[in-house]
Short mmCIF file of N, CA and C in Angstrom, two decimals:
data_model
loop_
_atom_site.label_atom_id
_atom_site.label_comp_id
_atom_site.label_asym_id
_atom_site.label_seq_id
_atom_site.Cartn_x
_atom_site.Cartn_y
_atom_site.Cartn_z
N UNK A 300 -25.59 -5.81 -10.48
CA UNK A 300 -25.11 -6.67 -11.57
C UNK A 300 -23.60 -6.84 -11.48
N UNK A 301 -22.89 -5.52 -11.19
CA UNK A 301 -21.27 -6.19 -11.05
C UNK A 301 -21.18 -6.67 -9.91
N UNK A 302 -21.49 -6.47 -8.74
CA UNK A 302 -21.28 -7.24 -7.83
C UNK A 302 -21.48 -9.05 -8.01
N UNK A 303 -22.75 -9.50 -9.20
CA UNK A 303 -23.22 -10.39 -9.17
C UNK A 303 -21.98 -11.44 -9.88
N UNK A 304 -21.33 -10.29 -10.69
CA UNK A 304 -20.26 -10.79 -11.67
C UNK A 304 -19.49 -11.27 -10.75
N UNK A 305 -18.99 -10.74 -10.32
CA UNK A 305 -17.59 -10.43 -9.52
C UNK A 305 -17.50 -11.62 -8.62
N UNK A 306 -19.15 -12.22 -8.09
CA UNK A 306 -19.06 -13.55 -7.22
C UNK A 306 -19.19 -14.49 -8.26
N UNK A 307 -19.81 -14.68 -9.18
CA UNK A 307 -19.75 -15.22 -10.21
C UNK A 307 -18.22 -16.21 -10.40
N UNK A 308 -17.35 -15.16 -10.95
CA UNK A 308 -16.24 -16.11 -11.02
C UNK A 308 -15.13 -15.23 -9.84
N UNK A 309 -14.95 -15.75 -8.67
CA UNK A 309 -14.16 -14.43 -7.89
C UNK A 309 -12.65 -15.48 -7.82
N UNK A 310 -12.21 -16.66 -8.48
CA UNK A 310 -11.32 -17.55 -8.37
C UNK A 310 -10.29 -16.26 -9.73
N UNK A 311 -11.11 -15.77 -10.74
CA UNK A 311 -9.69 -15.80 -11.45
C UNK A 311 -9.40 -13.83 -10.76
N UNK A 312 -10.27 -13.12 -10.21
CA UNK A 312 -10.39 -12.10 -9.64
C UNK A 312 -9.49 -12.17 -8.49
N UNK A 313 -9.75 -13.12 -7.62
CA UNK A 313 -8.62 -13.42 -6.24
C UNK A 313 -7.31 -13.89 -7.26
N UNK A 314 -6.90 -14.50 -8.01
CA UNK A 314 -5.33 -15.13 -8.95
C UNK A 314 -4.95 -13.74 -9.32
N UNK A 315 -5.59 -13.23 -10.07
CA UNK A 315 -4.84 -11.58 -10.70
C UNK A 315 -4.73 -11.09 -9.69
N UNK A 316 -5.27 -10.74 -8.35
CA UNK A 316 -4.64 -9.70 -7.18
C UNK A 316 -3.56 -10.53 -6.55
N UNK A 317 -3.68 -11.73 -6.26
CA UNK A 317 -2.39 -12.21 -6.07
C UNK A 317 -1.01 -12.24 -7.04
N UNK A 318 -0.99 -12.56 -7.68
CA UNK A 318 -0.53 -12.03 -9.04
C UNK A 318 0.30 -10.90 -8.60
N UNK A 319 -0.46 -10.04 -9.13
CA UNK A 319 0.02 -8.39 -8.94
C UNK A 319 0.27 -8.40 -7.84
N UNK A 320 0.07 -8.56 -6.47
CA UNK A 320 0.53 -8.44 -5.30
C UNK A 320 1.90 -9.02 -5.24
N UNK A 321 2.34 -10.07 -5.73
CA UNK A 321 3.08 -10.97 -5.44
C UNK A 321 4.36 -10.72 -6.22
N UNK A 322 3.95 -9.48 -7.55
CA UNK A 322 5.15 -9.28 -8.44
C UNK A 322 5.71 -8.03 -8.26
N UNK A 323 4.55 -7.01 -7.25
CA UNK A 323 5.13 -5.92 -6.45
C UNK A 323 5.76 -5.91 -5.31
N UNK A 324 5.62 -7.06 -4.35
CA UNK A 324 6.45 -7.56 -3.60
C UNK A 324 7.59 -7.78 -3.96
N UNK A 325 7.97 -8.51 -4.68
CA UNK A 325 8.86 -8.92 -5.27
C UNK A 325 9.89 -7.99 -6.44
N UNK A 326 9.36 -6.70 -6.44
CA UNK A 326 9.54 -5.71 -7.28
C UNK A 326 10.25 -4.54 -6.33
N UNK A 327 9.47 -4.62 -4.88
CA UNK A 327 10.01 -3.60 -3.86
C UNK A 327 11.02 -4.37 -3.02
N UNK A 328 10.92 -5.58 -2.80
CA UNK A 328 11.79 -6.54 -2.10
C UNK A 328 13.36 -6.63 -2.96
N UNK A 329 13.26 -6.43 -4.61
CA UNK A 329 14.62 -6.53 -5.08
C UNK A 329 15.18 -4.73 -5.43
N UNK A 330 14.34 -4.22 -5.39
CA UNK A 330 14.92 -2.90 -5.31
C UNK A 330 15.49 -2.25 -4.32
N UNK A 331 15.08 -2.55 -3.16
CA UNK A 331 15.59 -2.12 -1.88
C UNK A 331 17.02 -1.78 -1.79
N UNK A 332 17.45 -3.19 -1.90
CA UNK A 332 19.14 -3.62 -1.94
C UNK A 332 19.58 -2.77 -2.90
N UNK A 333 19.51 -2.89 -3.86
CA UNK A 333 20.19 -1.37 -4.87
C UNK A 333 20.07 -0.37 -4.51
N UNK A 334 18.59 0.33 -4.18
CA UNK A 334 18.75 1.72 -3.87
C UNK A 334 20.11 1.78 -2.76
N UNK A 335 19.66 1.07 -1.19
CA UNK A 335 20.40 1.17 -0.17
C UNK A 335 21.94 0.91 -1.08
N UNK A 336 22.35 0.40 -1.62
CA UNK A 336 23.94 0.42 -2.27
C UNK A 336 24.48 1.51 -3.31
N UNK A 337 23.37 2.24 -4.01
CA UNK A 337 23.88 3.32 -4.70
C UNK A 337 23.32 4.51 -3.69
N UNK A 338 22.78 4.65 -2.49
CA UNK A 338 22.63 5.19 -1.65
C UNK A 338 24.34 5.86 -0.83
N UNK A 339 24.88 4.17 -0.33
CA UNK A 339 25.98 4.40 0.07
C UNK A 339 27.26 4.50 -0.91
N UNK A 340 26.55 4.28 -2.09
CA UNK A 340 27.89 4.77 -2.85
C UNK A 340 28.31 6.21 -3.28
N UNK A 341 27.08 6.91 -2.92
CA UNK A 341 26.84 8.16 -3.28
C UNK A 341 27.03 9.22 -1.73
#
């Protein structure tokens, strides 16, 4: 039965993992640069 769900509607299931993928990217991609600069400031 969840599997049945899950194909059911898998359009808004695939949007939320992109989603979240895309705002942790974007979450480790702008942190980088800070750490590495209070890295060398330290």
């Amino acid at each position: 039965m969840k599997n049945r769900s899950i194909l059911c509607c898998p359009d808004s299931t695939v949007l939320f993992l992109l989603l979240f993928y895309s705002i942790m990217l974007r979450a480790v991609l702008g942190l980088f640069p800070y750490l590495g600069k209070d890295f060398y400031v330290l």
